[in-house]
Coordinates of C-alpha atoms and ligand atoms in Angstrom, one line a residue:
M1 CA 0.1 0.0 0.3
E2 CA 1.3 3.7 -0.8
K3 CA 2.5 5.3 2.3
K4 CA 1.6 8.8 2.4
P5 CA 2.6 11.4 5.1
F6 CA -0.5 12.8 7.3
V7 CA 1.3 16.3 6.8
T8 CA 1.8 18.2 3.8
K9 CA 5.2 20.5 2.9
E10 CA 3.0 23.5 3.3
Q11 CA 1.9 22.6 7.0
I12 CA 5.4 21.3 7.7
E13 CA 6.9 24.8 6.5
E14 CA 4.3 26.7 8.6
I15 CA 4.8 24.7 11.8
V16 CA 8.6 25.0 11.6
K17 CA 8.3 28.8 11.9
T18 CA 7.5 28.1 15.7
Y19 CA 8.8 24.7 16.2
P20 CA 12.2 24.1 14.5
T21 CA 13.1 20.4 13.2
P22 CA 13.7 17.6 14.2
F23 CA 10.3 16.9 15.8
H24 CA 7.7 13.9 16.4
I25 CA 4.2 14.9 15.1
Y26 CA 1.2 12.9 16.0
D27 CA -2.2 12.7 14.1
E28 CA -5.3 13.2 16.5
A29 CA -7.5 12.3 13.7
G30 CA -5.6 9.0 12.7
I31 CA -5.4 8.1 16.5
R32 CA -9.0 8.4 17.0
K33 CA -10.2 6.7 13.9
N34 CA -8.2 3.7 15.0
C35 CA -9.4 3.7 18.5
E36 CA -12.9 3.3 17.0
D37 CA -11.9 0.5 15.0
V38 CA -10.3 -1.3 17.6
K39 CA -13.7 -1.0 19.8
K40 CA -15.7 -2.0 16.9
A41 CA -13.6 -5.0 16.6
F42 CA -14.1 -6.3 19.8
A43 CA -17.6 -4.9 20.6
W44 CA -18.8 -8.6 20.6
N45 CA -17.0 -9.0 23.9
K46 CA -18.9 -7.1 26.6
G47 CA -15.8 -6.7 28.7
F48 CA -13.3 -5.7 26.2
R49 CA -10.8 -3.3 27.2
E50 CA -7.6 -2.1 25.4
Y51 CA -4.7 -1.2 28.0
F52 CA -2.3 1.1 25.8
A53 CA 1.4 -0.2 26.2
V54 CA 2.4 3.3 27.9
K55 CA 6.1 2.3 27.1
A56 CA 5.5 2.8 23.3
T57 CA 4.8 6.6 23.7
P58 CA 4.8 7.8 27.0
N59 CA 2.9 11.3 26.6
P60 CA 0.0 12.2 29.0
F61 CA -1.4 14.3 26.1
L62 CA -1.7 11.2 23.8
M63 CA -2.8 8.9 26.7
E64 CA -5.8 11.4 27.4
I65 CA -6.9 11.0 23.8
L66 CA -7.2 7.3 24.5
K67 CA -9.0 7.8 27.7
D68 CA -11.6 9.1 25.8
Y69 CA -12.4 5.5 24.4
D70 CA -12.3 4.3 28.1
M71 CA -9.1 2.8 27.3
G72 CA -6.6 1.6 30.1
F73 CA -3.1 1.8 30.5
D74 CA -0.4 -1.1 30.6
C75 CA 2.7 -0.1 32.6
S76 CA 5.9 -1.7 33.6
S77 CA 7.7 1.1 35.5
E78 CA 7.3 3.5 38.1
A79 CA 7.2 6.3 35.6
E80 CA 4.5 4.6 33.6
L81 CA 2.3 4.3 36.6
E82 CA 2.8 7.9 37.5
L83 CA 1.7 8.8 34.0
S84 CA -1.3 6.6 34.2
R85 CA -2.1 8.0 37.7
A86 CA -1.6 11.8 36.1
V87 CA -4.0 11.2 33.5
G88 CA -6.5 10.0 36.1
A89 CA -6.6 6.2 35.5
D90 CA -8.3 4.4 38.1
G91 CA -7.1 0.8 39.3
M92 CA -9.1 -1.2 37.0
H93 CA -7.7 0.9 34.1
I94 CA -4.1 0.3 35.0
M95 CA -2.5 -3.3 34.0
F96 CA 1.1 -3.5 35.9
S97 CA 2.7 -6.2 33.3
S98 CA 6.3 -5.7 34.6
N99 CA 9.1 -8.1 34.7
D100 CA 12.4 -8.2 37.1
T101 CA 10.0 -5.8 39.3
P102 CA 11.6 -3.8 42.1
A103 CA 9.6 -4.1 45.3
C104 CA 8.8 -0.4 45.4
E105 CA 7.0 -0.8 42.1
Y106 CA 4.7 -3.5 42.8
K107 CA 3.9 -1.5 46.3
L108 CA 2.9 1.5 43.9
A109 CA 0.9 -0.6 41.4
Y110 CA -0.8 -2.2 44.5
D111 CA -1.7 1.1 46.1
L112 CA -2.9 2.4 43.0
G113 CA -5.2 -0.6 42.9
A114 CA -3.9 -1.6 39.5
I115 CA -4.3 -5.1 38.2
I116 CA -1.0 -7.0 38.9
N117 CA 0.2 -9.4 36.2
L118 CA 2.7 -11.5 37.6
D119 CA 5.6 -12.2 35.3
D120 CA 7.0 -15.3 37.7
I121 CA 6.0 -17.9 40.2
T122 CA 8.7 -16.9 42.6
H123 CA 7.1 -13.2 42.5
I124 CA 4.3 -14.5 45.0
E125 CA 6.6 -14.8 47.8
F126 CA 8.2 -11.5 46.9
L127 CA 4.9 -10.0 47.1
D128 CA 4.1 -11.7 50.5
S129 CA 6.9 -9.6 51.8
I130 CA 5.8 -6.4 50.4
I131 CA 1.7 -6.7 50.9
G132 CA 1.6 -9.4 53.6
D133 CA -1.8 -11.4 53.3
K134 CA -3.8 -8.5 51.8
Y135 CA -4.1 -9.7 48.3
P136 CA -6.1 -7.9 45.8
E137 CA -9.5 -9.4 44.7
I138 CA -8.2 -10.0 41.2
M139 CA -4.7 -11.0 39.7
S140 CA -3.0 -12.3 36.7
C141 CA -0.4 -14.5 35.6
R142 CA 2.1 -14.3 32.6
F143 CA 2.2 -17.5 30.3
N144 CA 5.2 -18.5 28.1
P145 CA 4.4 -21.6 26.0
G146 CA 8.2 -22.1 25.2
G147 CA 9.4 -23.3 22.0
V148 CA 8.9 -21.6 18.4
I149 CA 5.8 -20.1 16.9
K150 CA 5.3 -20.1 13.2
M151 CA 2.2 -18.4 11.4
S152 CA 1.3 -19.3 7.9
N153 CA 2.7 -16.2 6.0
G154 CA 6.3 -17.1 7.5
I155 CA 6.1 -14.9 10.6
M156 CA 8.0 -16.5 13.6
D157 CA 9.1 -15.9 17.1
N158 CA 10.9 -17.7 19.6
P159 CA 9.1 -17.5 23.3
G160 CA 11.2 -20.3 24.3
D161 CA 14.2 -17.8 24.1
A162 CA 12.2 -14.9 26.0
K163 CA 12.8 -14.1 29.5
Y164 CA 9.0 -13.4 30.3
G165 CA 6.2 -15.6 31.8
M166 CA 5.9 -18.9 33.6
T167 CA 5.9 -22.4 32.2
E168 CA 2.6 -24.3 31.9
E169 CA 3.8 -26.4 35.2
Q170 CA 4.5 -23.1 36.9
I171 CA 1.3 -21.2 36.0
F172 CA -0.8 -24.0 37.5
K173 CA 0.7 -24.0 40.7
A174 CA 1.0 -20.0 40.7
Y175 CA -2.9 -19.7 40.3
A176 CA -3.3 -22.3 43.3
M177 CA -0.9 -20.3 45.5
L178 CA -2.7 -17.2 44.6
K179 CA -6.0 -18.9 45.3
E180 CA -4.7 -19.8 48.8
R181 CA -4.0 -16.2 49.5
G182 CA -7.7 -15.1 49.0
V183 CA -7.7 -14.0 45.3
K184 CA -11.1 -14.4 44.0
K185 CA -10.7 -13.7 40.2
F186 CA -8.0 -14.1 37.7
G187 CA -6.5 -13.3 34.4
I188 CA -3.9 -14.7 32.2
H189 CA -1.5 -12.7 29.9
A190 CA 0.8 -14.0 27.2
F191 CA 3.0 -11.8 24.6
I192 CA 4.7 -14.5 22.5
A193 CA 5.4 -12.8 19.1
S194 CA 6.3 -9.1 18.0
N195 CA 5.2 -6.8 15.2
T196 CA 3.1 -9.6 13.7
V197 CA 1.5 -8.4 10.4
T198 CA -0.8 -11.2 9.7
N199 CA -4.4 -11.4 10.9
E200 CA -3.8 -14.8 12.3
Y201 CA -1.8 -13.9 15.5
Y202 CA -4.4 -12.8 18.3
P203 CA -7.0 -15.8 16.9
M204 CA -4.0 -18.3 17.5
L205 CA -2.9 -17.0 20.7
A206 CA -6.3 -16.6 21.9
G207 CA -7.2 -20.3 21.0
Q208 CA -4.1 -21.6 23.1
L209 CA -5.1 -19.3 26.3
F210 CA -8.9 -19.9 26.0
E211 CA -7.7 -23.9 26.1
L212 CA -5.3 -23.4 28.8
I213 CA -7.6 -21.4 31.2
S214 CA -10.5 -24.0 30.4
R215 CA -8.0 -26.7 31.9
I216 CA -6.9 -24.5 34.7
S217 CA -10.2 -23.5 35.9
K218 CA -11.2 -27.2 36.2
E219 CA -8.0 -28.4 37.8
V220 CA -7.3 -25.7 40.3
G221 CA -11.0 -24.4 40.7
V222 CA -10.3 -21.0 39.8
E223 CA -12.7 -18.3 38.1
F224 CA -11.3 -16.6 35.1
A225 CA -12.2 -12.7 34.6
F226 CA -10.2 -12.0 31.7
V227 CA -7.8 -13.2 28.9
N228 CA -5.1 -10.6 28.0
L229 CA -3.7 -11.2 24.7
S230 CA -1.2 -8.4 25.4
G231 CA 0.7 -6.7 22.4
G232 CA 2.4 -7.9 19.3
V233 CA -0.1 -6.9 16.7
G234 CA 2.3 -5.2 13.9
I235 CA 2.0 -2.6 11.4
A236 CA 3.2 -2.3 7.7
Y237 CA 6.2 -0.3 8.0
R238 CA 7.0 -1.1 4.3
P239 CA 4.7 0.0 1.8
E240 CA 4.7 -3.7 0.0
Q241 CA 3.2 -5.1 3.4
T242 CA -0.5 -5.5 3.8
P243 CA -1.5 -3.9 7.0
N244 CA -3.6 -5.8 9.6
D245 CA -7.4 -5.7 9.5
I246 CA -8.5 -5.2 13.0
I247 CA -12.0 -6.1 12.4
A248 CA -10.8 -9.4 11.0
I249 CA -8.7 -10.2 13.9
G250 CA -11.4 -9.4 16.4
D251 CA -13.8 -11.8 14.5
G252 CA -10.9 -14.5 14.6
V253 CA -10.8 -14.1 18.2
R254 CA -14.5 -14.3 18.6
Q255 CA -14.6 -17.5 16.5
K256 CA -12.2 -19.0 19.1
Y257 CA -14.1 -17.8 21.9
E258 CA -17.4 -19.3 20.8
E259 CA -15.7 -22.6 20.2
I260 CA -13.8 -22.8 23.1
L261 CA -14.7 -20.6 26.0
V262 CA -18.8 -20.6 25.6
P263 CA -19.2 -24.6 25.5
N264 CA -16.9 -24.4 28.8
G265 CA -19.5 -22.2 30.4
M266 CA -17.0 -19.5 30.3
G267 CA -18.9 -16.9 28.0
D268 CA -18.5 -14.2 30.5
V269 CA -14.7 -13.9 30.4
A270 CA -13.5 -10.3 29.3
I271 CA -10.9 -9.9 26.5
Y272 CA -8.1 -7.5 27.1
T273 CA -5.3 -6.2 24.8
E274 CA -2.1 -4.2 25.7
M275 CA -1.2 -2.8 21.9
G276 CA 1.2 -0.2 21.8
R277 CA 2.7 -0.1 18.3
F278 CA -0.7 -0.9 16.6
M279 CA -2.5 2.1 18.7
M280 CA 0.2 4.6 17.7
A281 CA 3.0 3.8 15.5
P282 CA 1.1 4.9 12.1
Y283 CA -0.1 8.2 13.8
G284 CA 3.5 9.5 14.5
A285 CA 6.2 10.8 12.0
L286 CA 9.8 12.2 12.6
V287 CA 10.0 15.2 10.5
T288 CA 13.7 16.3 9.9
K289 CA 15.5 18.5 7.6
A290 CA 18.2 17.8 5.0
I291 CA 21.4 19.9 6.1
H292 CA 24.1 18.1 4.3
E293 CA 24.8 16.1 1.2
K294 CA 28.2 14.1 1.1
H295 CA 29.7 12.3 -2.0
T296 CA 32.3 9.8 -1.2
Y297 CA 32.1 6.0 -1.5
K298 CA 28.3 6.4 -1.3
E299 CA 25.8 9.1 -1.5
Y300 CA 24.7 10.7 1.8
I301 CA 22.1 12.9 2.8
G302 CA 22.8 14.4 6.5
V303 CA 19.6 15.3 8.5
D304 CA 19.2 17.1 11.5
A305 CA 17.8 14.3 13.5
C306 CA 19.8 11.4 14.6
A307 CA 19.4 8.0 16.3
A308 CA 19.0 9.7 19.7
N309 CA 15.5 10.8 18.2
L310 CA 14.8 7.2 16.6
M311 CA 16.5 4.6 17.6
R312 CA 14.7 1.7 15.7
P313 CA 16.9 1.6 12.6
A314 CA 20.2 1.7 14.5
M315 CA 19.0 -0.6 17.2
Y316 CA 17.3 -3.4 15.0
G317 CA 17.9 -2.3 11.4
A318 CA 14.4 -1.5 11.1
Y319 CA 12.9 -0.2 8.0
H320 CA 11.1 3.3 8.4
H321 CA 9.7 4.7 5.1
I322 CA 11.0 8.2 4.2
T323 CA 8.9 10.8 2.2
V324 CA 10.7 13.9 0.9
L325 CA 8.0 16.4 1.2
G326 CA 7.1 18.2 -1.9
K327 CA 8.6 15.4 -3.9
E328 CA 6.0 13.0 -3.3
D329 CA 5.4 12.2 -6.9
A330 CA 8.9 12.6 -8.1
A331 CA 10.9 9.5 -9.5
C332 CA 12.9 7.5 -6.9
D333 CA 16.0 7.5 -9.0
H334 CA 18.7 8.4 -6.3
K335 CA 20.3 5.9 -4.0
Y336 CA 21.1 7.5 -0.6
D337 CA 22.2 6.5 3.0
V338 CA 20.1 9.1 5.4
T339 CA 22.4 9.8 8.1
G340 CA 22.3 11.6 11.5
S341 CA 25.4 13.2 13.2
L342 CA 26.1 10.5 15.9
C343 CA 29.8 9.3 16.0
E344 CA 28.4 5.8 15.0
N345 CA 28.3 4.4 11.9
N346 CA 25.0 2.9 12.5
D347 CA 23.4 6.2 12.8
K348 CA 21.5 5.6 9.5
F349 CA 17.8 6.1 9.0
A350 CA 18.0 4.7 5.7
I351 CA 20.7 2.7 3.7
D352 CA 20.9 2.3 0.0
R353 CA 17.2 3.6 -0.3
M354 CA 16.0 4.9 -3.6
L355 CA 14.6 8.4 -3.2
P356 CA 14.0 11.5 -5.1
A357 CA 16.8 13.6 -5.5
I358 CA 17.2 15.6 -2.3
D359 CA 18.0 19.1 -1.8
K360 CA 19.6 20.9 1.2
G361 CA 16.8 22.5 3.0
D362 CA 14.1 19.7 2.0
Y363 CA 12.0 18.1 5.0
L364 CA 12.1 14.5 5.2
V365 CA 9.1 12.6 7.0
I366 CA 10.2 9.4 8.5
H367 CA 6.9 7.3 9.0
D368 CA 5.6 5.1 11.7
T369 CA 7.5 6.7 14.8
G370 CA 4.4 7.2 16.9
A371 CA 5.4 4.0 18.9
H372 CA 8.8 3.1 20.1
G373 CA 10.3 6.5 18.4
S374 CA 10.4 9.2 20.9
A375 CA 10.0 6.6 23.9
M376 CA 13.4 5.1 23.1
G377 CA 15.3 8.7 22.6
Y378 CA 18.5 8.9 24.4
N379 CA 21.4 11.5 24.8
Y380 CA 24.4 9.7 23.6
N381 CA 27.0 12.5 22.0
G382 CA 24.9 15.0 24.1
R383 CA 22.1 14.8 21.3
L384 CA 18.9 16.2 22.9
W385 CA 15.3 14.8 23.1
S386 CA 13.4 16.3 20.4
A387 CA 10.2 17.9 20.7
E388 CA 6.4 16.4 20.4
L389 CA 3.7 18.0 18.7
L390 CA -0.1 17.0 18.2
L391 CA -1.6 17.9 14.8
K392 CA -5.2 18.3 16.2
E393 CA -8.3 17.3 14.3
D394 CA -9.0 21.2 13.6
G395 CA -5.7 21.6 12.0
S396 CA -4.0 23.4 14.8
V397 CA -0.7 22.2 16.5
Q398 CA 0.0 21.8 20.2
L399 CA 3.4 21.2 21.7
I400 CA 3.1 18.4 23.7
R401 CA 6.5 18.1 25.2
R402 CA 9.1 20.7 24.5
A403 CA 12.6 19.9 23.0
E404 CA 15.2 19.3 25.6
T405 CA 17.8 22.1 26.1
L406 CA 21.3 21.8 27.0
K407 CA 20.5 23.1 30.3
D408 CA 18.2 20.2 31.0
Y409 CA 20.8 17.9 29.6
F410 CA 23.5 19.2 32.2
A411 CA 20.8 19.3 35.2
T412 CA 22.3 16.3 37.0
L413 CA 25.8 17.3 37.0
D414 CA 26.9 19.5 39.8
F415 CA 28.5 22.5 37.9
S416 CA 29.4 24.5 41.2
K417 CA 33.3 23.9 40.6
F418 CA 33.1 24.8 36.9
S419 CA 31.9 27.4 35.1
S420 CA 29.3 27.5 32.0
D421 CA 27.0 30.4 30.7
L422 CA 24.3 28.0 30.5
L423 CA 24.1 27.2 34.2
Ligands
LIG501 C1 5.7 -3.8 24.8 C2 4.6 -4.4 25.4 C3 3.3 -4.2 24.8 C4 3.0 -3.5 23.8 O1 3.7 -4.2 22.7 P1 3.4 -3.8 21.0 O2 4.0 -4.6 20.3 O3 3.8 -2.4 21.0 O4 1.9 -3.7 21.0 C5 2.3 -5.1 25.8 N1 2.6 -5.4 26.9 C6 3.6 -5.6 27.4 C7 3.9 -6.4 28.7 C8 4.9 -5.2 26.8 O5 6.0 -5.4 27.3

């Protein structure tokens, strides 16, 4: 599918008068339309709720939009819990799916009344030492089936190699231990494949979890309130990929539900999801300006953003589509490496990418940075966090995170012995 930016050259030329590049910009209309589709896809399930994975885009202004759709928040750290609290989420709207969890974070999640999703059986005794015998009414456990999973379009992942979740044997025991501690209702959670661009993933996972909880509820005598399919629903980063159809995905889950849970008398179990990427990635873009061209053994375009603003290409070799604004219809007859300024040779947003001829001053839109984009920012080379902007439905632009300054960067150093005009 052709990938079109949600902003035009004219809009960006206007925006940069106030907010210089680079910045991440988010599309409110796109976010809202997608939220409606997600709700529609699972409307057949009475208790359905999406808990947005806050780590993907930890910005309260964006979280607030999701709140309009009664969505909750999936957290795995103190900062994410605090953000959820700040936007007014109550306990039932916070899922705490953490791993290697510090005691103080369990305490905070517990105090907020969040649903605690345990990554490991040993965390039960760990929790005993934090909350004593006052266990919440409802708790969840994270399952890891091990092995390798494969879907028909060749997508595969390797849960057996992942640090998360409990084995089947452990999870049966964990539910029994929690039942002994007075927990009344239970959830199950599993995240076994990442960025799946196939409508098969959720239905396949749902089928496995529905079978498993049917057995657990009989053998351990516990009542399941929800099945949490977690994240992993992917997006089409490349133009040749076919995007997921969330309506088809919801329907696939419904079929498994009617096939497995309903006949087992479990037709009131709620479906939860914890999507991050699918909720935000396509609705964010990194906008950057071409500031250099270089002709050596290859052709380079240097831009004013770098891997500190978007780490995925450097970290995973991830593909992010690039549009040169104003040249949308020009022939892609130039082969470039598009680079940032870090003193690291992996600081390249694209390698050997066919693009239109780029001139200094052109604005480049790097697509699909709405999740795991700004969130993975860092400060190597003293590069600063870029601003985040929200393109509102009425066409206006709101600054939702200002750009970091050198003063911010130096704030944790004690400069009293040194001198700097910045401090
Ligand atoms: C990262 C994460 C998610 C979101 O994953 P996406 O692939 O962005 O949808 C959900 N749940 C947990 C526990 C996660 O760690």
